[in-house]
């Protein structure tokens, strides 16, 4: 299956050389994460055109942010067109959509507290995306993530390969940082993954966590590891408590890694919220699992061996995700 659909043919440059096709990424939501996404994509020159989309009341904000970031290109030297809009027609032909539309958490709030506000928003976004961007690969970031990405798929009926939720890459990054600090080594040498739902029941997979091939359990004591797992689970809330709103730098870069894996056919193995059809014994909802992302989107869900405690943790996480998916169904139209 060609997920990019009817992409334009490579165009001829004036010099007669064949240029690569114009890649377009639309960012649905031009707020904190949207802005970071735009600048990270532009710096990496991952797309020739980035669209910052927001609601009509924030059209000027989206346009102004886009212009600021385009002017920044003269200083940083990236070639990328960045435009702001509130018209879905400007997102037409997007190769990738990254969805951050919705409200973020405030101190004391759980991600679940956002569902009443963010469900109607994701429904609107899914309907417009279906109409204007029928061939896009979609990365959903809006919270509560597992419910939002589920509703996007339910509403569009798009294939599971083309819709993914961003949570695991971010949660894994948080886990990796805390492990690196505890072991007093470079974060570059820590490999770790967090699976399950994007909430307090997420499952940091200690059995698959290494520091340059050395099991983390050999370098960090049990009580410290327990504290790290707990801090990882509450990693988003810790930042909300400090800043008064949710994180945006690491969430944006996490999604950019996923978009790059798709656009450049990198076949990265990343923890992502994927639609499950029997993997790990679960089906009919999205949950964080190791995925291979390449040119065909989610090309594979990789099933790894988990410890008994991790399996129990994943079951509890799946139950929490199912609970929130029930809310989606109860209000579905
Ligand atoms: N279509 C497009 N954009 C919308 C829509 C909509 N229907 N509804 C709201 N938005 C926009 C808001 O106007 C706002 O500019 O989404 C943007 C969200 O930006 P922020 O409030 O800055 O929130 P941000 O920190 O970017 O987080 C967005 O991602 O991680 C999650 O929990 C977080 O749900 C939150 C989302």
Short mmCIF file of C-alpha atoms and ligand atoms in Angstrom, two decimals:
data_model
loop_
_atom_site.label_atom_id
_atom_site.label_comp_id
_atom_site.label_asym_id
_atom_site.label_seq_id
_atom_site.Cartn_x
_atom_site.Cartn_y
_atom_site.Cartn_z
CA UNK A 1 0.00 0.00 0.00
CA UNK A 2 1.34 3.44 -0.90
CA UNK A 3 0.38 5.57 2.08
CA UNK A 4 1.42 8.75 0.37
CA UNK A 5 -1.30 8.29 -2.20
CA UNK A 6 -1.19 10.46 -5.27
CA UNK A 7 1.88 12.48 -4.38
CA UNK A 8 3.08 14.85 -7.07
CA UNK A 9 5.78 13.74 -9.48
CA UNK A 10 9.25 15.14 -8.85
CA UNK A 11 9.39 18.53 -10.45
CA UNK A 12 12.03 19.78 -12.86
CA UNK A 13 14.17 22.62 -11.58
CA UNK A 14 15.19 25.44 -13.91
CA UNK A 15 18.64 23.88 -14.12
CA UNK A 16 17.06 20.71 -15.45
CA UNK A 17 18.04 18.72 -12.36
CA UNK A 18 15.35 16.63 -10.75
CA UNK A 19 14.38 18.05 -7.38
CA UNK A 20 12.84 15.99 -4.58
CA UNK A 21 9.10 16.34 -4.13
CA UNK A 22 7.73 19.11 -1.97
CA UNK A 23 6.96 17.70 1.45
CA UNK A 24 4.22 19.45 3.39
CA UNK A 25 3.57 19.03 7.09
CA UNK A 26 0.53 20.65 8.68
CA UNK A 27 0.50 21.31 12.40
CA UNK A 28 -3.06 21.35 13.71
CA UNK A 29 -2.81 23.61 16.74
CA UNK A 30 -0.34 26.51 16.65
CA UNK A 31 0.20 26.76 20.41
CA UNK A 32 3.22 25.82 22.48
CA UNK A 33 3.86 22.39 20.97
CA UNK A 34 2.82 23.58 17.49
CA UNK A 35 5.43 26.34 17.56
CA UNK A 36 8.19 23.98 18.72
CA UNK A 37 7.20 21.48 16.07
CA UNK A 38 7.46 24.14 13.38
CA UNK A 39 10.93 25.27 14.39
CA UNK A 40 12.25 21.71 14.83
CA UNK A 41 10.91 20.63 11.42
CA UNK A 42 12.33 23.75 9.78
CA UNK A 43 15.76 23.32 11.41
CA UNK A 44 15.89 19.71 10.24
CA UNK A 45 14.57 20.78 6.79
CA UNK A 46 12.25 17.81 7.10
CA UNK A 47 9.63 19.53 4.92
CA UNK A 48 9.69 22.28 2.34
CA UNK A 49 6.40 23.69 3.67
CA UNK A 50 5.09 23.79 7.24
CA UNK A 51 1.52 24.98 7.86
CA UNK A 52 0.60 26.25 11.32
CA UNK A 53 -3.17 25.85 11.59
CA UNK A 54 -5.37 27.15 14.40
CA UNK A 55 -8.98 28.21 15.02
CA UNK A 56 -10.25 31.46 13.36
CA UNK A 57 -9.97 33.38 16.65
CA UNK A 58 -6.24 32.59 16.64
CA UNK A 59 -5.54 33.01 12.93
CA UNK A 60 -3.45 36.15 13.51
CA UNK A 61 -1.48 34.33 16.20
CA UNK A 62 -0.77 31.43 13.83
CA UNK A 63 0.23 33.77 11.00
CA UNK A 64 2.43 35.87 13.29
CA UNK A 65 4.19 32.82 14.72
CA UNK A 66 4.77 31.50 11.20
CA UNK A 67 6.23 34.82 10.06
CA UNK A 68 8.52 35.04 13.10
CA UNK A 69 9.79 31.53 12.40
CA UNK A 70 10.27 32.27 8.70
CA UNK A 71 12.31 35.36 9.55
CA UNK A 72 14.34 33.16 11.88
CA UNK A 73 15.36 31.14 8.83
CA UNK A 74 17.50 34.06 7.64
CA UNK A 75 19.44 33.84 10.91
CA UNK A 76 19.67 30.08 11.19
CA UNK A 77 19.91 29.32 7.51
CA UNK A 78 17.14 26.80 7.02
CA UNK A 79 15.09 26.57 3.83
CA UNK A 80 11.49 26.09 4.80
CA UNK A 81 8.29 27.92 4.00
CA UNK A 82 6.17 28.41 7.11
CA UNK A 83 2.63 29.76 6.83
CA UNK A 84 -0.17 30.36 9.32
CA UNK A 85 -3.85 29.80 8.63
CA UNK A 86 -7.30 28.94 9.99
CA UNK A 87 -8.47 27.57 6.63
CA UNK A 88 -8.29 23.81 6.23
CA UNK A 89 -7.92 24.26 2.47
CA UNK A 90 -4.37 25.46 3.17
CA UNK A 91 -3.58 22.04 4.69
CA UNK A 92 -4.66 20.18 1.54
CA UNK A 93 -2.09 17.78 0.18
CA UNK A 94 -0.25 17.41 3.49
CA UNK A 95 2.05 14.40 3.74
CA UNK A 96 1.95 14.51 7.54
CA UNK A 97 -0.49 16.02 10.04
CA UNK A 98 0.59 16.51 13.63
CA UNK A 99 -2.36 17.23 15.90
CA UNK A 100 -1.98 19.25 19.10
CA UNK A 101 -5.40 20.93 18.92
CA UNK A 102 -7.03 21.20 22.32
CA UNK A 103 -6.32 22.47 25.79
CA UNK A 104 -3.32 21.40 27.86
CA UNK A 105 -3.40 20.46 31.57
CA UNK A 106 -3.31 22.96 34.42
CA UNK A 107 -1.72 22.15 37.79
CA UNK A 108 -3.70 19.49 39.68
CA UNK A 109 -5.45 18.20 36.55
CA UNK A 110 -5.25 14.65 35.26
CA UNK A 111 -5.06 14.10 31.48
CA UNK A 112 -8.55 12.56 31.74
CA UNK A 113 -9.90 15.92 32.93
CA UNK A 114 -9.34 17.27 29.40
CA UNK A 115 -11.64 14.82 27.66
CA UNK A 116 -14.86 16.87 27.75
CA UNK A 117 -13.15 19.82 26.05
CA UNK A 118 -10.81 17.95 23.72
CA UNK A 119 -13.18 15.27 22.36
CA UNK A 120 -15.32 17.71 20.32
CA UNK A 121 -12.08 19.30 19.09
CA UNK A 122 -10.55 16.01 17.86
CA UNK A 123 -13.87 15.13 16.18
CA UNK A 124 -13.80 18.41 14.28
CA UNK A 125 -10.14 17.92 13.36
CA UNK A 126 -10.71 14.33 12.19
CA UNK A 127 -13.66 15.36 9.99
CA UNK A 128 -11.74 18.21 8.37
CA UNK A 129 -8.60 16.07 7.95
CA UNK A 130 -10.64 13.39 6.20
CA UNK A 131 -12.00 16.00 3.82
CA UNK A 132 -8.80 17.92 3.07
CA UNK A 133 -5.84 15.61 3.77
CA UNK A 134 -7.01 12.12 2.77
CA UNK A 135 -3.49 10.76 2.25
CA UNK A 136 -1.72 12.10 5.33
CA UNK A 137 0.17 10.15 7.97
CA UNK A 138 -1.25 11.41 11.25
CA UNK A 139 0.50 11.82 14.58
CA UNK A 140 -1.84 12.73 17.44
CA UNK A 141 -0.41 14.47 20.52
CA UNK A 142 -3.55 16.00 22.10
CA UNK A 143 -4.52 14.57 25.49
CA UNK A 144 -5.90 12.35 26.84
CA UNK A 145 -3.79 10.76 24.10
CA UNK A 146 -5.17 7.23 24.05
CA UNK A 147 -8.74 8.52 23.71
CA UNK A 148 -7.91 11.24 21.18
CA UNK A 149 -6.01 8.98 18.78
CA UNK A 150 -8.75 6.34 19.11
CA UNK A 151 -11.44 8.87 18.22
CA UNK A 152 -9.42 10.17 15.26
CA UNK A 153 -9.30 6.65 13.84
CA UNK A 154 -12.95 5.89 14.60
CA UNK A 155 -14.07 9.11 12.98
CA UNK A 156 -11.93 8.83 9.82
CA UNK A 157 -11.96 5.02 9.41
CA UNK A 158 -8.41 5.39 8.08
CA UNK A 159 -6.12 2.36 8.16
CA UNK A 160 -4.29 1.72 11.42
CA UNK A 161 -0.92 2.07 9.66
CA UNK A 162 -1.56 5.77 9.07
CA UNK A 163 -2.60 6.89 12.57
CA UNK A 164 -0.32 6.91 15.57
CA UNK A 165 -0.25 8.51 18.99
CA UNK A 166 2.83 10.25 20.36
CA UNK A 167 3.46 9.36 23.98
CA UNK A 168 5.94 6.48 24.27
CA UNK A 169 8.85 8.35 22.69
CA UNK A 170 8.38 11.18 25.19
CA UNK A 171 7.82 8.95 28.22
CA UNK A 172 10.87 6.89 27.20
CA UNK A 173 12.98 10.06 26.90
CA UNK A 174 11.96 11.06 30.43
CA UNK A 175 12.81 7.55 31.70
CA UNK A 176 16.18 7.63 29.90
CA UNK A 177 17.13 11.00 31.39
CA UNK A 178 16.34 9.93 34.96
CA UNK A 179 18.30 6.68 34.48
CA UNK A 180 21.30 8.55 33.05
CA UNK A 181 21.35 10.96 35.99
CA UNK A 182 21.11 8.09 38.50
CA UNK A 183 23.90 6.09 36.84
CA UNK A 184 25.92 9.28 36.34
CA UNK A 185 26.50 8.54 32.66
CA UNK A 186 25.69 10.28 29.40
CA UNK A 187 22.04 10.14 28.40
CA UNK A 188 23.30 9.11 24.94
CA UNK A 189 24.17 5.65 26.26
CA UNK A 190 20.81 4.87 27.86
CA UNK A 191 18.22 2.87 25.91
CA UNK A 192 14.84 2.35 27.53
CA UNK A 193 11.20 2.09 26.61
CA UNK A 194 7.89 2.96 28.23
CA UNK A 195 4.80 1.06 27.07
CA UNK A 196 1.08 1.13 27.88
CA UNK A 197 -1.29 4.07 28.11
CA UNK A 198 -0.16 7.69 28.44
CA UNK A 199 -1.17 8.08 32.08
CA UNK A 200 -0.06 7.16 35.56
CA UNK A 201 -0.40 3.44 34.71
CA UNK A 202 2.26 3.56 31.96
CA UNK A 203 4.84 0.76 32.10
CA UNK A 204 8.54 1.67 32.12
CA UNK A 205 10.09 -1.60 30.90
CA UNK A 206 13.02 -2.20 33.21
CA UNK A 207 13.75 -5.63 31.76
CA UNK A 208 14.58 -4.03 28.39
CA UNK A 209 16.56 -1.11 29.75
CA UNK A 210 20.30 -0.94 29.12
CA UNK A 211 23.20 1.44 29.53
CA UNK A 212 25.37 0.69 26.51
CA UNK A 213 24.27 -2.96 26.61
CA UNK A 214 24.70 -3.28 30.40
CA UNK A 215 21.38 -3.98 32.16
CA UNK A 216 20.41 -0.86 34.10
CA UNK A 217 19.78 -3.07 37.14
CA UNK A 218 23.54 -3.69 37.36
CA UNK A 219 24.31 0.00 37.70
CA UNK A 220 21.38 1.38 39.67
CA UNK A 221 19.96 0.03 42.96
CA UNK A 222 16.38 -1.21 43.31
CA UNK A 223 15.02 1.57 45.48
CA UNK A 224 16.45 4.20 43.15
CA UNK A 225 14.97 2.37 40.14
CA UNK A 226 11.58 2.27 41.83
CA UNK A 227 11.76 6.01 42.43
CA UNK A 228 12.73 6.58 38.77
CA UNK A 229 9.78 4.51 37.54
CA UNK A 230 7.44 6.51 39.75
CA UNK A 231 8.90 9.82 38.59
CA UNK A 232 8.62 8.74 34.94
CA UNK A 233 4.93 7.91 35.38
CA UNK A 234 4.32 11.35 36.82
CA UNK A 235 6.82 13.06 34.48
CA UNK A 236 4.26 15.17 32.64
CA UNK A 237 2.52 16.24 35.84
CA UNK A 238 5.82 17.31 37.40
CA UNK A 239 6.32 19.81 34.59
CA UNK A 240 2.69 21.01 34.68
CA UNK A 241 3.14 21.64 38.42
CA UNK A 242 6.24 23.73 37.77
CA UNK A 243 5.20 25.63 34.64
CA UNK A 244 1.43 25.88 35.02
CA UNK A 245 1.00 24.27 31.58
CA UNK A 246 2.23 21.10 29.91
CA UNK A 247 5.63 20.41 28.42
CA UNK A 248 6.36 21.38 24.82
CA UNK A 249 10.02 21.01 23.87
CA UNK A 250 10.38 17.24 24.34
CA UNK A 251 6.83 16.45 23.13
CA UNK A 252 7.55 18.30 19.87
CA UNK A 253 10.87 16.59 19.24
CA UNK A 254 9.33 13.20 19.99
CA UNK A 255 6.75 13.73 17.25
CA UNK A 256 9.40 15.05 14.85
CA UNK A 257 11.38 11.80 15.31
CA UNK A 258 8.24 9.87 14.34
CA UNK A 259 7.52 12.10 11.33
CA UNK A 260 11.14 11.77 10.15
CA UNK A 261 10.96 7.98 10.45
CA UNK A 262 7.94 8.00 8.12
CA UNK A 263 9.11 10.61 5.62
CA UNK A 264 12.65 9.24 5.35
CA UNK A 265 11.64 5.56 5.56
CA UNK A 266 14.00 5.09 8.50
CA UNK A 267 12.29 2.02 9.99
CA UNK A 268 12.88 3.38 13.49
CA UNK A 269 11.76 1.15 16.34
CA UNK A 270 9.93 3.53 18.68
CA UNK A 271 7.38 3.21 21.46
CA UNK A 272 4.15 4.62 20.00
CA UNK A 273 0.44 4.38 20.62
CA UNK A 274 -0.69 1.95 17.90
CA UNK A 275 -4.09 0.40 17.18
CA UNK A 276 -3.91 -3.14 18.53
CA UNK A 277 -5.44 -6.17 16.87
CA UNK A 278 -4.34 -8.96 19.18
CA UNK A 279 -0.76 -7.88 19.89
CA UNK A 280 0.16 -8.44 23.53
CA UNK A 281 -3.31 -10.00 23.89
CA UNK A 282 -5.23 -6.74 23.38
CA UNK A 283 -7.45 -5.50 20.60
CA UNK A 284 -9.68 -2.66 19.53
CA UNK A 285 -7.86 0.30 21.10
CA UNK A 286 -4.60 2.25 20.98
CA UNK A 287 -1.84 1.66 23.49
CA UNK A 288 1.91 2.26 23.66
CA UNK A 289 3.88 -0.63 22.11
CA UNK A 290 7.20 -0.91 20.25
CA UNK A 291 6.52 -0.04 16.58
CA UNK A 292 8.59 0.07 13.41
CA UNK A 293 7.84 3.30 11.53
CA UNK A 294 8.84 3.52 7.87
CA UNK A 295 7.46 4.72 4.54
CA UNK A 296 4.32 2.59 5.00
CA UNK A 297 3.59 4.17 8.37
CA UNK A 298 3.31 1.78 11.31
CA UNK A 299 4.88 -1.16 9.52
CA UNK A 300 5.02 -3.52 12.47
CA UNK A 301 4.17 -3.86 16.14
CA UNK A 302 7.05 -5.68 17.79
CA UNK A 303 6.13 -8.08 20.59
CA UNK A 304 8.85 -8.36 23.22
CA UNK A 305 9.08 -10.65 26.22
CA UNK A 306 7.92 -8.87 29.36
CA UNK A 307 8.46 -9.89 32.97
CA UNK A 308 5.41 -11.06 34.93
CA UNK A 309 5.30 -7.75 36.79
CA UNK A 310 5.43 -5.85 33.49
CA UNK A 311 2.63 -7.98 32.05
CA UNK A 312 0.51 -7.23 35.13
CA UNK A 313 1.36 -3.54 34.75
CA UNK A 314 0.38 -3.59 31.08
CA UNK A 315 -2.94 -5.25 31.94
CA UNK A 316 -3.70 -2.48 34.46
CA UNK A 317 -2.71 0.15 31.89
CA UNK A 318 -4.91 -1.50 29.23
CA UNK A 319 -7.84 -1.46 31.68
CA UNK A 320 -7.32 2.27 32.27
CA UNK A 321 -7.19 2.93 28.51
CA UNK A 322 -10.36 0.91 27.93
CA UNK A 323 -12.12 2.93 30.60
CA UNK A 324 -11.38 6.18 28.79
CA UNK A 325 -12.30 4.68 25.41
CA UNK A 326 -15.68 3.83 26.96
CA UNK A 327 -16.21 7.54 27.59
CA UNK A 328 -15.50 8.18 23.91
CA UNK A 329 -18.13 5.62 22.89
CA UNK A 330 -20.67 6.91 25.39
CA UNK A 331 -20.55 10.35 23.78
CA UNK A 332 -20.07 9.22 20.17
CA UNK A 333 -22.39 10.55 17.50
N1 LIG B 1 -8.43 23.17 15.53
C1 LIG B 1 -7.16 23.60 15.57
N2 LIG B 1 -6.58 24.08 16.67
C2 LIG B 1 -7.32 24.15 17.77
C3 LIG B 1 -8.65 23.70 17.82
C4 LIG B 1 -9.21 23.20 16.62
N3 LIG B 1 -10.45 22.76 16.54
N4 LIG B 1 -9.10 23.89 19.08
C5 LIG B 1 -8.10 24.42 19.79
N5 LIG B 1 -7.01 24.58 19.01
C6 LIG B 1 -5.71 25.17 19.33
C7 LIG B 1 -5.77 26.24 20.40
O1 LIG B 1 -6.32 27.45 19.90
C8 LIG B 1 -4.30 26.37 20.79
O2 LIG B 1 -3.62 27.36 20.05
O3 LIG B 1 -4.81 24.23 19.88
C9 LIG B 1 -3.73 25.00 20.44
C10 LIG B 1 -3.15 24.26 21.62
O4 LIG B 1 -2.02 24.95 22.04
P1 LIG B 1 -1.65 25.16 23.59
O5 LIG B 1 -2.85 25.66 24.34
O6 LIG B 1 -0.42 25.99 23.66
O7 LIG B 1 -1.37 23.66 24.11
P2 LIG B 1 -0.05 22.78 23.88
O8 LIG B 1 0.85 22.95 25.05
O9 LIG B 1 0.48 22.98 22.52
O10 LIG B 1 -0.69 21.31 24.03
C11 LIG B 1 -1.65 20.85 23.10
O11 LIG B 1 -1.05 18.54 23.42
O12 LIG B 1 0.32 17.45 24.96
C12 LIG B 1 -0.98 17.81 24.63
O13 LIG B 1 -2.01 18.01 26.80
C13 LIG B 1 -1.58 18.74 25.66
O14 LIG B 1 -3.84 18.48 24.87
C14 LIG B 1 -2.70 19.34 24.90
C15 LIG B 1 -2.13 19.46 23.48
#
